[in-house]
CSV table of C-alpha atoms in Angstrom, one decimal:
chain,number,residue,atom,x,y,z
A,157,MET,CA,-14.7,22.3,45.3
A,158,LEU,CA,-12.4,22.5,48.3
A,159,ARG,CA,-13.4,25.0,51.0
A,160,TRP,CA,-11.8,26.0,54.3
A,161,THR,CA,-13.6,28.3,56.7
A,162,VAL,CA,-11.8,30.4,59.2
A,163,ASN,CA,-14.2,30.8,62.1
A,164,ALA,CA,-13.9,33.3,65.0
A,165,ARG,CA,-15.0,30.9,67.7
A,166,ASP,CA,-11.5,29.5,68.4
A,167,ILE,CA,-9.8,32.8,68.8
A,168,ILE,CA,-12.4,35.0,70.5
A,169,GLU,CA,-10.5,34.8,73.8
A,170,GLU,CA,-8.0,37.2,72.2
A,171,MET,CA,-10.7,39.9,72.4
A,172,VAL,CA,-11.3,39.8,76.2
A,173,ASN,CA,-9.1,42.8,76.9
A,174,ALA,CA,-10.1,44.9,73.9
A,175,GLU,CA,-12.4,47.8,73.8
A,176,VAL,CA,-15.9,46.4,73.4
A,177,SER,CA,-16.8,48.8,70.6
A,178,GLN,CA,-13.7,47.8,68.6
A,179,VAL,CA,-14.2,44.0,68.9
A,180,PRO,CA,-16.2,43.7,65.6
A,181,PHE,CA,-13.6,45.7,63.6
A,182,ALA,CA,-10.7,43.8,65.2
A,183,MET,CA,-12.3,40.4,64.5
A,184,ALA,CA,-13.0,41.2,60.9
A,185,LEU,CA,-9.5,42.7,60.4
A,186,GLY,CA,-7.8,39.7,62.0
A,187,LEU,CA,-9.7,37.1,60.1
A,188,ASN,CA,-9.1,38.8,56.7
A,189,ILE,CA,-5.4,39.2,57.4
A,190,LEU,CA,-5.1,35.6,58.5
A,191,ALA,CA,-7.0,34.4,55.5
A,192,ASN,CA,-4.8,36.4,53.2
A,193,GLU,CA,-1.7,34.8,54.7
A,194,ALA,CA,-3.2,31.3,54.4
A,195,GLN,CA,-4.2,32.0,50.8
A,196,GLU,CA,-0.6,33.2,49.9
A,197,SER,CA,0.9,30.2,51.6
A,198,GLN,CA,-1.3,27.8,49.6
A,199,ARG,CA,-0.4,29.7,46.4
A,200,GLN,CA,3.3,29.4,47.2
A,201,GLY,CA,2.7,25.7,47.7
A,202,LEU,CA,1.3,25.4,44.2
A,203,ARG,CA,4.5,27.1,42.9
A,204,ASP,CA,6.7,24.8,44.9
A,205,ARG,CA,5.0,21.4,44.3
A,206,PHE,CA,3.5,21.7,40.8
A,207,ASP,CA,4.9,22.2,37.4
A,208,LEU,CA,2.3,24.8,36.4
A,209,ARG,CA,1.5,25.5,32.8
A,210,ARG,CA,-0.6,28.6,33.4
A,211,VAL,CA,0.8,29.9,36.6
A,212,ASP,CA,-1.4,33.0,37.1
A,213,TRP,CA,-4.5,31.2,36.1
A,214,ASN,CA,-3.9,28.4,38.7
A,215,LEU,CA,-2.9,30.8,41.5
A,216,ARG,CA,-6.0,32.9,41.0
A,217,GLY,CA,-8.0,29.7,41.5
A,218,ILE,CA,-7.0,29.8,45.2
A,219,LYS,CA,-9.5,32.5,46.0
A,220,ILE,CA,-11.5,34.4,48.6
A,221,GLU,CA,-14.7,35.8,47.2
A,222,LYS,CA,-15.6,39.3,48.3
A,223,ALA,CA,-18.9,38.0,49.7
A,224,ASN,CA,-16.9,35.4,51.8
A,225,ARG,CA,-14.7,37.9,53.6
A,226,ALA,CA,-15.2,38.8,57.2
A,227,THR,CA,-17.1,41.9,58.2
A,228,LYS,CA,-18.1,43.5,61.5
A,229,THR,CA,-21.3,41.5,61.5
A,230,SER,CA,-20.0,38.3,59.9
A,231,TRP,CA,-17.0,36.8,61.5
A,232,ARG,CA,-16.0,34.2,59.0
A,233,VAL,CA,-13.9,33.9,55.8
A,234,VAL,CA,-14.0,31.1,53.2
A,235,ILE,CA,-10.9,30.2,51.2
A,236,GLN,CA,-11.6,27.9,48.3
A,237,VAL,CA,-10.4,26.2,45.1
A,238,ASP,CA,-12.4,27.8,42.4
A,239,THR,CA,-14.4,25.6,40.1
A,240,ALA,CA,-12.4,26.9,37.2
A,241,VAL,CA,-9.4,25.0,38.5
A,242,SER,CA,-11.3,22.1,40.0
A,243,TYR,CA,-8.8,19.6,38.5
A,244,LEU,CA,-6.6,20.6,41.5
A,245,ASP,CA,-9.1,18.9,43.8
A,246,ARG,CA,-8.0,15.4,42.9
A,247,PHE,CA,-4.4,16.3,44.1
A,248,GLU,CA,-5.6,16.8,47.7
A,249,GLU,CA,-5.7,13.1,48.3
A,250,GLU,CA,-3.4,10.5,46.8
A,251,GLY,CA,-5.2,8.0,44.6
A,252,ILE,CA,-5.9,6.8,41.1
A,253,HIS,CA,-7.4,8.9,38.3
A,254,GLU,CA,-9.6,6.9,35.9
A,255,PRO,CA,-11.5,7.9,32.8
A,256,PHE,CA,-15.1,9.1,33.0
A,257,GLY,CA,-17.9,10.0,30.7
A,258,GLY,CA,-17.8,6.6,28.9
A,259,ARG,CA,-14.1,7.0,27.8
A,260,HIS,CA,-11.8,3.9,28.1
A,261,TYR,CA,-8.5,5.7,28.4
A,262,LEU,CA,-6.8,8.7,29.7
A,263,TRP,CA,-4.6,10.5,27.1
A,264,VAL,CA,-1.3,11.3,28.7
A,265,PRO,CA,0.7,13.8,26.5
A,266,ASN,CA,4.3,13.4,25.8
A,267,GLU,CA,6.1,16.3,27.6
A,268,ARG,CA,9.0,16.1,25.2
A,269,VAL,CA,6.6,17.2,22.5
A,270,PHE,CA,4.2,19.4,24.2
A,271,ARG,CA,6.5,20.8,26.9
A,272,LYS,CA,4.4,22.9,29.3
A,273,ARG,CA,1.8,24.2,26.9
A,274,ILE,CA,-1.9,23.6,27.4
A,275,ILE,CA,-3.4,21.5,24.6
A,276,GLN,CA,-6.3,23.7,23.6
A,277,ALA,CA,-9.5,22.3,21.9
A,278,ARG,CA,-8.5,24.2,18.7
A,279,ASP,CA,-5.0,22.7,18.7
A,280,PRO,CA,-4.6,20.4,15.6
A,281,LEU,CA,-2.9,17.9,17.9
A,282,HIS,CA,-5.7,17.8,20.4
A,283,PRO,CA,-7.0,14.2,20.6
A,284,LYS,CA,-10.4,15.0,19.2
A,285,ASN,CA,-8.9,16.8,16.2
A,286,LEU,CA,-6.8,13.8,15.2
A,287,HIS,CA,-9.9,11.9,14.0
A,288,LEU,CA,-8.3,8.6,14.6
A,289,HIS,CA,-10.2,5.8,12.9
A,290,GLN,CA,-9.7,2.2,11.8
A,291,VAL,CA,-8.7,1.3,8.3
A,292,GLY,CA,-8.3,-2.5,7.9
A,293,ASN,CA,-6.1,-3.5,10.8
A,294,ARG,CA,-4.6,-0.1,11.3
A,295,VAL,CA,-5.8,3.0,13.3
A,296,ILE,CA,-4.8,6.2,11.5
A,297,GLY,CA,-5.7,9.9,11.9
A,298,ASP,CA,-5.0,13.4,10.8
A,299,GLN,CA,-1.7,15.2,11.1
A,300,ARG,CA,0.1,12.0,9.9
A,301,THR,CA,-0.8,10.1,13.0
A,302,TYR,CA,-1.5,6.5,13.8
A,303,MET,CA,-1.9,4.3,16.8
A,304,ILE,CA,0.0,1.2,18.0
A,305,ARG,CA,-0.4,-1.1,20.9
A,306,THR,CA,2.5,-1.8,23.3
A,307,GLU,CA,3.0,-3.5,26.6
A,308,GLN,CA,2.5,-0.1,28.2
A,309,GLY,CA,-0.8,0.4,26.4
A,310,PRO,CA,-1.8,2.2,23.2
A,311,MET,CA,0.3,5.0,21.9
A,312,VAL,CA,-0.5,7.7,19.3
A,313,ILE,CA,2.4,8.3,16.9
A,314,GLN,CA,3.0,11.2,14.5
A,315,ARG,CA,5.2,10.9,11.4
A,316,LEU,CA,7.7,13.7,11.0
A,317,GLY,CA,10.0,14.9,8.2
A,318,LYS,CA,13.0,13.0,6.8
A,319,GLY,CA,15.7,12.4,9.3
A,320,GLN,CA,13.7,13.5,12.3
A,321,GLY,CA,13.3,11.1,15.2
A,322,THR,CA,12.9,7.3,14.6
A,323,PHE,CA,10.6,5.1,12.6
A,324,PHE,CA,8.8,1.9,13.3
A,325,THR,CA,6.1,-0.2,11.8
A,326,PRO,CA,2.6,-0.3,13.4
A,327,GLY,CA,1.7,-3.3,15.5
A,328,SER,CA,2.4,-4.8,18.9
A,329,LEU,CA,5.9,-4.0,19.9
A,330,SER,CA,7.4,-5.5,23.0
A,331,LYS,CA,9.3,-3.5,25.6
A,332,LEU,CA,8.6,-0.3,23.7
A,333,THR,CA,9.2,2.9,25.6
A,334,LEU,CA,9.3,6.6,24.8
A,335,GLU,CA,13.2,6.4,24.7
A,336,THR,CA,13.4,3.3,22.6
A,337,LEU,CA,11.4,3.9,19.4
A,338,GLY,CA,12.6,2.3,16.3
A,339,ARG,CA,11.8,0.0,13.3
A,340,LYS,CA,11.5,-3.7,13.9
A,341,ARG,CA,14.2,-5.6,11.9
A,342,GLY,CA,15.1,-9.1,12.8
A,343,GLY,CA,13.3,-8.8,16.1
A,344,LYS,CA,15.2,-5.7,17.1
A,345,LEU,CA,14.2,-2.1,17.2
A,346,VAL,CA,16.6,-0.1,15.0
A,347,LYS,CA,17.0,3.5,13.9
A,348,ASP,CA,15.9,4.4,10.4
A,349,ARG,CA,17.5,7.6,8.9
A,350,THR,CA,14.9,7.9,6.1
A,351,ALA,CA,11.9,8.9,8.2
A,352,GLY,CA,11.0,10.1,11.7
A,353,THR,CA,8.2,9.8,14.3
A,354,GLN,CA,7.4,11.1,17.7
A,355,VAL,CA,5.1,9.8,20.4
A,356,LEU,CA,2.2,12.3,21.0
A,357,TYR,CA,0.2,10.4,23.6
A,358,GLN,CA,0.2,7.3,25.8
A,359,LEU,CA,-3.3,6.0,26.5
A,360,ARG,CA,-3.7,4.6,30.0
A,361,GLU,CA,-6.6,3.0,31.8
A,362,ARG,CA,-5.6,4.8,35.0
A,363,VAL,CA,-2.9,7.0,36.4
A,364,SER,CA,-1.6,7.5,39.9
A,365,VAL,CA,-2.3,10.9,41.4
A,366,PRO,CA,0.2,12.0,44.1
A,367,LEU,CA,-0.8,14.1,47.1
A,368,LYS,CA,0.5,17.6,46.2
A,369,LEU,CA,-2.1,20.2,46.9
A,370,GLU,CA,-2.1,20.0,50.7
A,371,PHE,CA,-4.9,22.5,50.8
A,372,TYR,CA,-6.3,21.7,54.3
A,373,PRO,CA,-2.9,21.0,56.0
A,374,THR,CA,-1.4,24.2,54.6
A,375,ILE,CA,-4.2,26.5,55.8
A,376,THR,CA,-4.6,24.7,59.1
A,377,ARG,CA,-0.9,25.2,59.7
A,378,VAL,CA,-1.1,28.9,59.0
A,379,VAL,CA,-4.1,29.4,61.2
A,380,GLU,CA,-2.4,27.5,64.1
A,381,GLN,CA,0.9,29.3,63.8
A,382,ARG,CA,-0.3,32.8,62.9
A,383,ALA,CA,-3.7,33.3,64.6
A,384,ALA,CA,-2.3,34.6,67.9
A,385,PRO,CA,0.1,37.2,66.6
A,386,VAL,CA,-2.3,38.3,63.8
A,387,PHE,CA,-5.1,38.9,66.2
A,388,ARG,CA,-2.9,40.7,68.7
A,389,GLU,CA,-1.9,43.1,65.9
A,390,ALA,CA,-5.5,43.4,64.8
A,391,ILE,CA,-6.6,44.4,68.3
A,392,SER,CA,-3.7,46.8,68.6
A,393,ARG,CA,-4.7,48.5,65.3
A,394,ALA,CA,-8.4,48.5,66.3
A,395,MET,CA,-7.6,50.2,69.7
A,396,ALA,CA,-5.4,52.7,68.0
A,397,THR,CA,-8.2,53.8,65.7
A,398,ALA,CA,-10.9,53.9,68.4
A,399,ARG,CA,-12.6,57.2,68.8
A,400,VAL,CA,-12.0,58.7,72.2
């Protein structure tokens, strides 16, 4: 879980001219305002840099717990990526995502089929619900699916109705891509108008993860650029509400 703590030590010099009794209130107010701005900047970054399937769900994952907000006696705020959206953590640093838990492949869904929808566990096309198993030299499953091996790695294919998509025989097909699916005839991949298929998943041993989250750089930038004006405003508001 990514966490970023906004601490009062680096900005306490802003308080030197404030009414002593109002310093705790000003500090808490300034830290919370600054944290809110940093949180919103990070959420906007998610909108700009990610193709989010569940927008509100992911945005709520950039959170500040009530217990982690600044008070008059606790001058600190913690902004974090919630464990519910911990998959965002791996986008903080560029690298390679590999299978875990004993699995050999990552199942990469075909966006042309699934669009932006989340493939829920109850979805008939969820990998575990396909029940792929070997019969002779073929791997077949539910929902009219089967698996083939290509130069790009295994693919899970689904048969469709007549005239939809393209058809090809199972086996090792050379130079097969998502755009060039067809039936082997005379060494060539050709369209077949009598049946159709669609690629559901590509199975890969690893996938490249780009640096997109920019959690620490985003919040650091907001703190560096906005701390001085935010705390000047907080001091002004604290002084305006001081009891005479």
